[in-house]
Each structure stands twice: as structure tokens, then as C-alpha cells.
JSON list of C-alpha atoms and ligand atoms in Angstrom, two decimals:
[
{"chain": "A", "resi": 1, "resn": "MET", "atom": "CA", "xyz": [60.38, 102.47, 94.20]},
{"chain": "A", "resi": 2, "resn": "THR", "atom": "CA", "xyz": [63.97, 103.40, 95.05]},
{"chain": "A", "resi": 3, "resn": "ARG", "atom": "CA", "xyz": [66.83, 101.43, 93.57]},
{"chain": "A", "resi": 4, "resn": "PRO", "atom": "CA", "xyz": [69.12, 99.37, 95.83]},
{"chain": "A", "resi": 5, "resn": "PRO", "atom": "CA", "xyz": [72.40, 100.98, 96.86]},
{"chain": "A", "resi": 6, "resn": "PHE", "atom": "CA", "xyz": [75.16, 100.88, 94.25]},
{"chain": "A", "resi": 7, "resn": "ALA", "atom": "CA", "xyz": [77.85, 98.59, 95.66]},
{"chain": "A", "resi": 8, "resn": "ILE", "atom": "CA", "xyz": [81.53, 99.49, 95.32]},
{"chain": "A", "resi": 9, "resn": "LEU", "atom": "CA", "xyz": [84.46, 97.38, 96.58]},
{"chain": "A", "resi": 10, "resn": "PHE", "atom": "CA", "xyz": [87.89, 99.04, 96.83]},
{"chain": "A", "resi": 11, "resn": "VAL", "atom": "CA", "xyz": [90.80, 96.59, 96.53]},
{"chain": "A", "resi": 12, "resn": "CYS", "atom": "CA", "xyz": [94.54, 96.82, 97.23]},
{"chain": "A", "resi": 13, "resn": "LEU", "atom": "CA", "xyz": [97.14, 94.26, 98.27]},
{"chain": "A", "resi": 14, "resn": "GLY", "atom": "CA", "xyz": [96.87, 94.20, 102.05]},
{"chain": "A", "resi": 15, "resn": "ASN", "atom": "CA", "xyz": [93.63, 96.15, 102.76]},
{"chain": "A", "resi": 16, "resn": "ILE", "atom": "CA", "xyz": [95.33, 98.19, 105.46]},
{"chain": "A", "resi": 17, "resn": "CYS", "atom": "CA", "xyz": [96.59, 101.28, 103.58]},
{"chain": "A", "resi": 18, "resn": "ARG", "atom": "CA", "xyz": [95.16, 102.31, 100.19]},
{"chain": "A", "resi": 19, "resn": "SER", "atom": "CA", "xyz": [91.77, 100.60, 99.95]},
{"chain": "A", "resi": 20, "resn": "PRO", "atom": "CA", "xyz": [90.58, 101.58, 103.47]},
{"chain": "A", "resi": 21, "resn": "LEU", "atom": "CA", "xyz": [91.57, 105.17, 102.65]},
{"chain": "A", "resi": 22, "resn": "ALA", "atom": "CA", "xyz": [89.71, 104.96, 99.32]},
{"chain": "A", "resi": 23, "resn": "GLU", "atom": "CA", "xyz": [86.63, 103.49, 101.05]},
{"chain": "A", "resi": 24, "resn": "GLY", "atom": "CA", "xyz": [86.72, 106.06, 103.86]},
{"chain": "A", "resi": 25, "resn": "ALA", "atom": "CA", "xyz": [87.26, 108.99, 101.50]},
{"chain": "A", "resi": 26, "resn": "PHE", "atom": "CA", "xyz": [84.40, 107.96, 99.23]},
{"chain": "A", "resi": 27, "resn": "ARG", "atom": "CA", "xyz": [82.09, 107.39, 102.20]},
{"chain": "A", "resi": 28, "resn": "HIS", "atom": "CA", "xyz": [82.99, 110.88, 103.47]},
{"chain": "A", "resi": 29, "resn": "VAL", "atom": "CA", "xyz": [82.50, 112.59, 100.09]},
{"chain": "A", "resi": 30, "resn": "ALA", "atom": "CA", "xyz": [79.22, 110.77, 99.39]},
{"chain": "A", "resi": 31, "resn": "ALA", "atom": "CA", "xyz": [77.90, 111.62, 102.86]},
{"chain": "A", "resi": 32, "resn": "GLU", "atom": "CA", "xyz": [78.84, 115.29, 102.45]},
{"chain": "A", "resi": 33, "resn": "ALA", "atom": "CA", "xyz": [76.88, 115.29, 99.18]},
{"chain": "A", "resi": 34, "resn": "GLY", "atom": "CA", "xyz": [73.88, 113.79, 100.99]},
{"chain": "A", "resi": 35, "resn": "LEU", "atom": "CA", "xyz": [74.25, 110.58, 98.97]},
{"chain": "A", "resi": 36, "resn": "GLY", "atom": "CA", "xyz": [75.47, 108.18, 101.63]},
{"chain": "A", "resi": 37, "resn": "GLN", "atom": "CA", "xyz": [72.35, 106.03, 101.39]},
{"chain": "A", "resi": 38, "resn": "ARG", "atom": "CA", "xyz": [72.90, 105.50, 97.66]},
{"chain": "A", "resi": 39, "resn": "PHE", "atom": "CA", "xyz": [76.02, 103.39, 98.18]},
{"chain": "A", "resi": 40, "resn": "HIS", "atom": "CA", "xyz": [77.11, 100.15, 99.79]},
{"chain": "A", "resi": 41, "resn": "LEU", "atom": "CA", "xyz": [80.88, 100.43, 100.31]},
{"chain": "A", "resi": 42, "resn": "ASP", "atom": "CA", "xyz": [83.57, 98.00, 101.41]},
{"chain": "A", "resi": 43, "resn": "SER", "atom": "CA", "xyz": [87.25, 97.29, 100.87]},
{"chain": "A", "resi": 44, "resn": "ALA", "atom": "CA", "xyz": [89.32, 94.12, 100.69]},
{"chain": "A", "resi": 45, "resn": "GLY", "atom": "CA", "xyz": [92.82, 92.84, 99.99]},
{"chain": "A", "resi": 46, "resn": "ILE", "atom": "CA", "xyz": [94.21, 90.47, 97.39]},
{"chain": "A", "resi": 47, "resn": "GLY", "atom": "CA", "xyz": [96.18, 88.91, 100.27]},
{"chain": "A", "resi": 48, "resn": "GLY", "atom": "CA", "xyz": [94.79, 87.79, 103.60]},
{"chain": "A", "resi": 49, "resn": "TRP", "atom": "CA", "xyz": [97.85, 88.42, 105.80]},
{"chain": "A", "resi": 50, "resn": "HIS", "atom": "CA", "xyz": [96.23, 91.31, 107.67]},
{"chain": "A", "resi": 51, "resn": "ALA", "atom": "CA", "xyz": [92.70, 89.88, 107.90]},
{"chain": "A", "resi": 52, "resn": "GLY", "atom": "CA", "xyz": [90.94, 91.18, 111.00]},
{"chain": "A", "resi": 53, "resn": "ALA", "atom": "CA", "xyz": [93.42, 94.01, 111.52]},
{"chain": "A", "resi": 54, "resn": "PRO", "atom": "CA", "xyz": [92.58, 97.72, 111.57]},
{"chain": "A", "resi": 55, "resn": "PRO", "atom": "CA", "xyz": [94.11, 100.00, 108.93]},
{"chain": "A", "resi": 56, "resn": "ASP", "atom": "CA", "xyz": [97.77, 100.97, 109.28]},
{"chain": "A", "resi": 57, "resn": "ARG", "atom": "CA", "xyz": [98.03, 103.65, 112.00]},
{"chain": "A", "resi": 58, "resn": "ARG", "atom": "CA", "xyz": [99.51, 106.08, 109.46]},
{"chain": "A", "resi": 59, "resn": "ALA", "atom": "CA", "xyz": [96.43, 105.66, 107.25]},
{"chain": "A", "resi": 60, "resn": "ILE", "atom": "CA", "xyz": [94.15, 106.20, 110.27]},
{"chain": "A", "resi": 61, "resn": "ARG", "atom": "CA", "xyz": [96.13, 109.34, 111.15]},
{"chain": "A", "resi": 62, "resn": "VAL", "atom": "CA", "xyz": [96.08, 111.00, 107.72]},
{"chain": "A", "resi": 63, "resn": "ALA", "atom": "CA", "xyz": [92.37, 110.22, 107.34]},
{"chain": "A", "resi": 64, "resn": "ALA", "atom": "CA", "xyz": [91.64, 111.81, 110.73]},
{"chain": "A", "resi": 65, "resn": "ILE", "atom": "CA", "xyz": [93.58, 114.93, 109.73]},
{"chain": "A", "resi": 66, "resn": "ARG", "atom": "CA", "xyz": [91.39, 115.15, 106.61]},
{"chain": "A", "resi": 67, "resn": "GLY", "atom": "CA", "xyz": [88.22, 114.70, 108.66]},
{"chain": "A", "resi": 68, "resn": "PHE", "atom": "CA", "xyz": [87.21, 111.08, 108.27]},
{"chain": "A", "resi": 69, "resn": "ASP", "atom": "CA", "xyz": [87.54, 108.10, 110.59]},
{"chain": "A", "resi": 70, "resn": "ILE", "atom": "CA", "xyz": [88.69, 104.71, 109.26]},
{"chain": "A", "resi": 71, "resn": "SER", "atom": "CA", "xyz": [89.76, 103.25, 112.61]},
{"chain": "A", "resi": 72, "resn": "GLY", "atom": "CA", "xyz": [86.73, 100.93, 112.76]},
{"chain": "A", "resi": 73, "resn": "LEU", "atom": "CA", "xyz": [87.49, 99.19, 109.47]},
{"chain": "A", "resi": 74, "resn": "ARG", "atom": "CA", "xyz": [88.91, 95.65, 109.55]},
{"chain": "A", "resi": 75, "resn": "ALA", "atom": "CA", "xyz": [90.90, 94.01, 106.79]},
{"chain": "A", "resi": 76, "resn": "ARG", "atom": "CA", "xyz": [89.59, 91.05, 104.85]},
{"chain": "A", "resi": 77, "resn": "GLN", "atom": "CA", "xyz": [90.58, 89.14, 101.74]},
{"chain": "A", "resi": 78, "resn": "VAL", "atom": "CA", "xyz": [88.69, 89.32, 98.44]},
{"chain": "A", "resi": 79, "resn": "ILE", "atom": "CA", "xyz": [86.38, 86.31, 98.01]},
{"chain": "A", "resi": 80, "resn": "PRO", "atom": "CA", "xyz": [84.66, 84.98, 94.85]},
{"chain": "A", "resi": 81, "resn": "ALA", "atom": "CA", "xyz": [81.23, 86.04, 96.19]},
{"chain": "A", "resi": 82, "resn": "ASP", "atom": "CA", "xyz": [82.40, 89.67, 95.98]},
{"chain": "A", "resi": 83, "resn": "PHE", "atom": "CA", "xyz": [81.97, 89.44, 92.22]},
{"chain": "A", "resi": 84, "resn": "ASP", "atom": "CA", "xyz": [78.26, 88.74, 92.77]},
{"chain": "A", "resi": 85, "resn": "CYS", "atom": "CA", "xyz": [77.70, 91.27, 95.53]},
{"chain": "A", "resi": 86, "resn": "PHE", "atom": "CA", "xyz": [79.42, 94.36, 94.09]},
{"chain": "A", "resi": 87, "resn": "ASP", "atom": "CA", "xyz": [78.51, 96.38, 91.01]},
{"chain": "A", "resi": 88, "resn": "LEU", "atom": "CA", "xyz": [81.96, 97.93, 90.74]},
{"chain": "A", "resi": 89, "resn": "ILE", "atom": "CA", "xyz": [85.30, 96.56, 91.98]},
{"chain": "A", "resi": 90, "resn": "LEU", "atom": "CA", "xyz": [88.17, 99.06, 91.86]},
{"chain": "A", "resi": 91, "resn": "ALA", "atom": "CA", "xyz": [91.82, 98.00, 91.94]},
{"chain": "A", "resi": 92, "resn": "MET", "atom": "CA", "xyz": [94.41, 100.40, 93.30]},
{"chain": "A", "resi": 93, "resn": "ASP", "atom": "CA", "xyz": [97.16, 99.20, 90.91]},
{"chain": "A", "resi": 94, "resn": "ARG", "atom": "CA", "xyz": [97.69, 97.00, 87.89]},
{"chain": "A", "resi": 95, "resn": "ASP", "atom": "CA", "xyz": [98.90, 93.99, 89.90]},
{"chain": "A", "resi": 96, "resn": "ASN", "atom": "CA", "xyz": [95.70, 94.15, 91.95]},
{"chain": "A", "resi": 97, "resn": "LEU", "atom": "CA", "xyz": [93.71, 94.46, 88.72]},
{"chain": "A", "resi": 98, "resn": "ALA", "atom": "CA", "xyz": [95.39, 91.43, 87.15]},
{"chain": "A", "resi": 99, "resn": "ASP", "atom": "CA", "xyz": [94.82, 89.41, 90.33]},
{"chain": "A", "resi": 100, "resn": "LEU", "atom": "CA", "xyz": [91.14, 90.43, 90.38]},
{"chain": "A", "resi": 101, "resn": "HIS", "atom": "CA", "xyz": [90.72, 89.32, 86.77]},
{"chain": "A", "resi": 102, "resn": "GLY", "atom": "CA", "xyz": [92.27, 85.99, 87.76]},
{"chain": "A", "resi": 103, "resn": "LEU", "atom": "CA", "xyz": [89.85, 85.60, 90.67]},
{"chain": "A", "resi": 104, "resn": "ALA", "atom": "CA", "xyz": [86.70, 86.67, 88.79]},
{"chain": "A", "resi": 105, "resn": "PRO", "atom": "CA", "xyz": [84.27, 83.78, 88.26]},
{"chain": "A", "resi": 106, "resn": "ALA", "atom": "CA", "xyz": [83.21, 83.25, 84.64]},
{"chain": "A", "resi": 107, "resn": "GLY", "atom": "CA", "xyz": [80.26, 85.44, 83.74]},
{"chain": "A", "resi": 108, "resn": "THR", "atom": "CA", "xyz": [80.68, 87.85, 86.64]},
{"chain": "A", "resi": 109, "resn": "ARG", "atom": "CA", "xyz": [78.36, 90.85, 86.44]},
{"chain": "A", "resi": 110, "resn": "ALA", "atom": "CA", "xyz": [80.71, 93.13, 88.35]},
{"chain": "A", "resi": 111, "resn": "GLU", "atom": "CA", "xyz": [82.63, 95.84, 86.53]},
{"chain": "A", "resi": 112, "resn": "VAL", "atom": "CA", "xyz": [86.31, 95.47, 87.44]},
{"chain": "A", "resi": 113, "resn": "ALA", "atom": "CA", "xyz": [88.53, 98.48, 86.75]},
{"chain": "A", "resi": 114, "resn": "LEU", "atom": "CA", "xyz": [91.63, 100.41, 87.74]},
{"chain": "A", "resi": 115, "resn": "TYR", "atom": "CA", "xyz": [90.58, 102.96, 90.37]},
{"chain": "A", "resi": 116, "resn": "ARG", "atom": "CA", "xyz": [92.10, 106.15, 88.94]},
{"chain": "A", "resi": 117, "resn": "GLU", "atom": "CA", "xyz": [91.22, 105.20, 85.40]},
{"chain": "A", "resi": 118, "resn": "ARG", "atom": "CA", "xyz": [87.56, 104.63, 86.29]},
{"chain": "A", "resi": 119, "resn": "ALA", "atom": "CA", "xyz": [87.38, 107.71, 88.52]},
{"chain": "A", "resi": 120, "resn": "GLU", "atom": "CA", "xyz": [89.42, 110.28, 86.63]},
{"chain": "A", "resi": 121, "resn": "GLY", "atom": "CA", "xyz": [90.41, 108.80, 83.28]},
{"chain": "A", "resi": 122, "resn": "VAL", "atom": "CA", "xyz": [94.01, 108.62, 84.53]},
{"chain": "A", "resi": 123, "resn": "ALA", "atom": "CA", "xyz": [95.46, 105.17, 83.84]},
{"chain": "A", "resi": 124, "resn": "ARG", "atom": "CA", "xyz": [97.89, 105.32, 86.76]},
{"chain": "A", "resi": 125, "resn": "PRO", "atom": "CA", "xyz": [98.08, 103.48, 90.09]},
{"chain": "A", "resi": 126, "resn": "VAL", "atom": "CA", "xyz": [97.55, 104.66, 93.61]},
{"chain": "A", "resi": 127, "resn": "PRO", "atom": "CA", "xyz": [101.13, 104.03, 94.81]},
{"chain": "A", "resi": 128, "resn": "ASP", "atom": "CA", "xyz": [101.64, 101.66, 97.71]},
{"chain": "A", "resi": 129, "resn": "PRO", "atom": "CA", "xyz": [102.76, 103.72, 100.76]},
{"chain": "A", "resi": 130, "resn": "TYR", "atom": "CA", "xyz": [103.32, 100.71, 103.07]},
{"chain": "A", "resi": 131, "resn": "TYR", "atom": "CA", "xyz": [107.14, 100.95, 103.02]},
{"chain": "A", "resi": 132, "resn": "GLY", "atom": "CA", "xyz": [107.06, 104.74, 102.74]},
{"chain": "A", "resi": 133, "resn": "THR", "atom": "CA", "xyz": [106.67, 107.76, 104.99]},
{"chain": "A", "resi": 134, "resn": "LEU", "atom": "CA", "xyz": [103.74, 109.64, 106.49]},
{"chain": "A", "resi": 135, "resn": "GLN", "atom": "CA", "xyz": [104.07, 112.01, 103.53]},
{"chain": "A", "resi": 136, "resn": "ASP", "atom": "CA", "xyz": [103.43, 109.09, 101.19]},
{"chain": "A", "resi": 137, "resn": "PHE", "atom": "CA", "xyz": [100.24, 108.33, 103.12]},
{"chain": "A", "resi": 138, "resn": "GLU", "atom": "CA", "xyz": [99.22, 112.00, 102.88]},
{"chain": "A", "resi": 139, "resn": "ALA", "atom": "CA", "xyz": [99.75, 111.87, 99.11]},
{"chain": "A", "resi": 140, "resn": "VAL", "atom": "CA", "xyz": [97.59, 108.72, 98.87]},
{"chain": "A", "resi": 141, "resn": "CYS", "atom": "CA", "xyz": [94.91, 110.39, 100.98]},
{"chain": "A", "resi": 142, "resn": "ARG", "atom": "CA", "xyz": [94.81, 113.45, 98.71]},
{"chain": "A", "resi": 143, "resn": "MET", "atom": "CA", "xyz": [94.73, 111.16, 95.68]},
{"chain": "A", "resi": 144, "resn": "VAL", "atom": "CA", "xyz": [91.74, 109.15, 96.90]},
{"chain": "A", "resi": 145, "resn": "GLU", "atom": "CA", "xyz": [89.89, 112.28, 98.04]},
{"chain": "A", "resi": 146, "resn": "GLN", "atom": "CA", "xyz": [90.26, 113.68, 94.53]},
{"chain": "A", "resi": 147, "resn": "GLY", "atom": "CA", "xyz": [89.36, 110.27, 93.10]},
{"chain": "A", "resi": 148, "resn": "SER", "atom": "CA", "xyz": [86.25, 110.13, 95.25]},
{"chain": "A", "resi": 149, "resn": "HIS", "atom": "CA", "xyz": [84.98, 113.48, 93.96]},
{"chain": "A", "resi": 150, "resn": "SER", "atom": "CA", "xyz": [85.63, 112.39, 90.38]},
{"chain": "A", "resi": 151, "resn": "LEU", "atom": "CA", "xyz": [84.05, 108.98, 90.88]},
{"chain": "A", "resi": 152, "resn": "LEU", "atom": "CA", "xyz": [80.94, 110.50, 92.43]},
{"chain": "A", "resi": 153, "resn": "ALA", "atom": "CA", "xyz": [80.70, 113.06, 89.61]},
{"chain": "A", "resi": 154, "resn": "SER", "atom": "CA", "xyz": [81.00, 110.24, 87.06]},
{"chain": "A", "resi": 155, "resn": "MET", "atom": "CA", "xyz": [77.92, 108.64, 88.61]},
{"chain": "A", "resi": 156, "resn": "GLN", "atom": "CA", "xyz": [75.57, 111.57, 88.10]},
{"chain": "A", "resi": 157, "resn": "SER", "atom": "CA", "xyz": [73.10, 109.55, 86.04]},
{"chain": "A", "resi": 158, "resn": "LEU", "atom": "CA", "xyz": [72.91, 106.93, 88.78]},
{"chain": "A", "resi": 159, "resn": "ILE", "atom": "CA", "xyz": [72.57, 109.59, 91.45]},
{"chain": "A", "resi": 160, "resn": "ASN", "atom": "CA", "xyz": [69.92, 111.60, 89.63]},
{"chain": "A", "resi": 161, "resn": "SER", "atom": "CA", "xyz": [67.64, 108.66, 88.95]},
{"chain": "A", "resi": 162, "resn": "PRO", "atom": "CA", "xyz": [65.00, 107.85, 91.59]},
{"chain": "B", "resi": 1, "resn": "4NP", "atom": "P1", "xyz": [98.01, 98.18, 100.91]},
{"chain": "B", "resi": 1, "resn": "4NP", "atom": "O1", "xyz": [99.54, 98.22, 101.41]},
{"chain": "B", "resi": 1, "resn": "4NP", "atom": "O2", "xyz": [97.98, 97.15, 99.80]},
{"chain": "B", "resi": 1, "resn": "4NP", "atom": "O3", "xyz": [97.79, 99.57, 100.39]},
{"chain": "B", "resi": 1, "resn": "4NP", "atom": "O4", "xyz": [97.18, 97.82, 102.10]},
{"chain": "B", "resi": 1, "resn": "4NP", "atom": "C1", "xyz": [100.22, 97.08, 101.85]},
{"chain": "B", "resi": 1, "resn": "4NP", "atom": "C2", "xyz": [100.00, 96.58, 103.10]},
{"chain": "B", "resi": 1, "resn": "4NP", "atom": "C3", "xyz": [100.69, 95.47, 103.54]},
{"chain": "B", "resi": 1, "resn": "4NP", "atom": "C4", "xyz": [101.61, 94.87, 102.70]},
{"chain": "B", "resi": 1, "resn": "4NP", "atom": "C5", "xyz": [101.83, 95.35, 101.43]},
{"chain": "B", "resi": 1, "resn": "4NP", "atom": "C6", "xyz": [101.12, 96.47, 101.00]},
{"chain": "B", "resi": 1, "resn": "4NP", "atom": "N1", "xyz": [102.34, 93.74, 103.15]},
{"chain": "B", "resi": 1, "resn": "4NP", "atom": "O5", "xyz": [103.23, 93.27, 102.42]},
{"chain": "B", "resi": 1, "resn": "4NP", "atom": "O6", "xyz": [102.08, 93.24, 104.26]}
]
């Protein structure tokens, strides 16, 4: 019997810059490793202002340059049911993390953590590039590609089990 996919939700403020890049990068890295079927992946925002919108065009562009397509993603807001549906919920920065802790229903089974800390042991944020330049988006893209490799490597026991 194979285990159900491990479910990871990537969370930022607006769900149009960092978390879609983190979702897309992890999907790409997992697929390249032949492990795409092992994961259920999604992203969401603390705020709902951009709900239904595609990622920021700069995020779509830097992802495409790095070989993955996030243009089909659509923003949505975090909902309480996410804490039941996902095994791991990863916040891009400390404000997102604090907001997630505030939203988490009592007794939630989901692990809620800071993305870079969980992935790489680096207790630092993925900086918000929304008011920045294309170079800031490129830096975020590199960061989440590196984070994806580290996160996948940290899940070896999960991956190696049947
Ligand atoms: P994200 O970036 O949280 O990485 O998606 C932002 C997107 C939109 C806004 C802020 C941050 N906003 O204020 O609309």
C-alpha cells in the first residue's frame, strides 16, 4: 500500500509573488527527482486582495527563465480547513508565520514553520519583492530553488518509505 501524498502549503502575504514561486520551484524540483506523485502542493495568501489573480508577471517571468511555469496558478486566501488538509504549512516570513499561528484552529495536526528555517535551518525570511525590481524577483527565485532542494533532501525518510 502506498502512502497518500505529503501535502505542503506555501504561504506569503498576497500569494502572487513568493509563495507561487516557492510552490512552482518545489513542484519542478520534485518532478525532476521523479517524486512529483509523492506531494500535494498548493500556495495561499494571508490576505485575500489578489484572490483569483495569476502570479505577478515578474514572478511568472523569472520562473520561466529558470524553467518552470507558474502562469496557471491563481491566488487564494488561507482558510481554516487548510490546517486539516496540509501536513506542512510554510510561511515566507515571520509576519506570515505569526498570522498563521493566529489562524490555526486548536489542535491542528499541521506543522507550521518558517520556510527557510524548515528547509535549510536558516531562520531568515524570503524577502518580499512586490515593491522591488526584477532583480529582487530573481533573488527570490534562486532562494526558493535552493530551498526546494534542501526541503526535498530533508524529507528523505518520507521519500524512501514505500
Ligand atoms: P507576496 O507579495 O506576499 O510575496 O505575494 C505581495 C503581494 C502583494 C502585496 C504585498 C506583498 N500587496 O500589498 O498587495
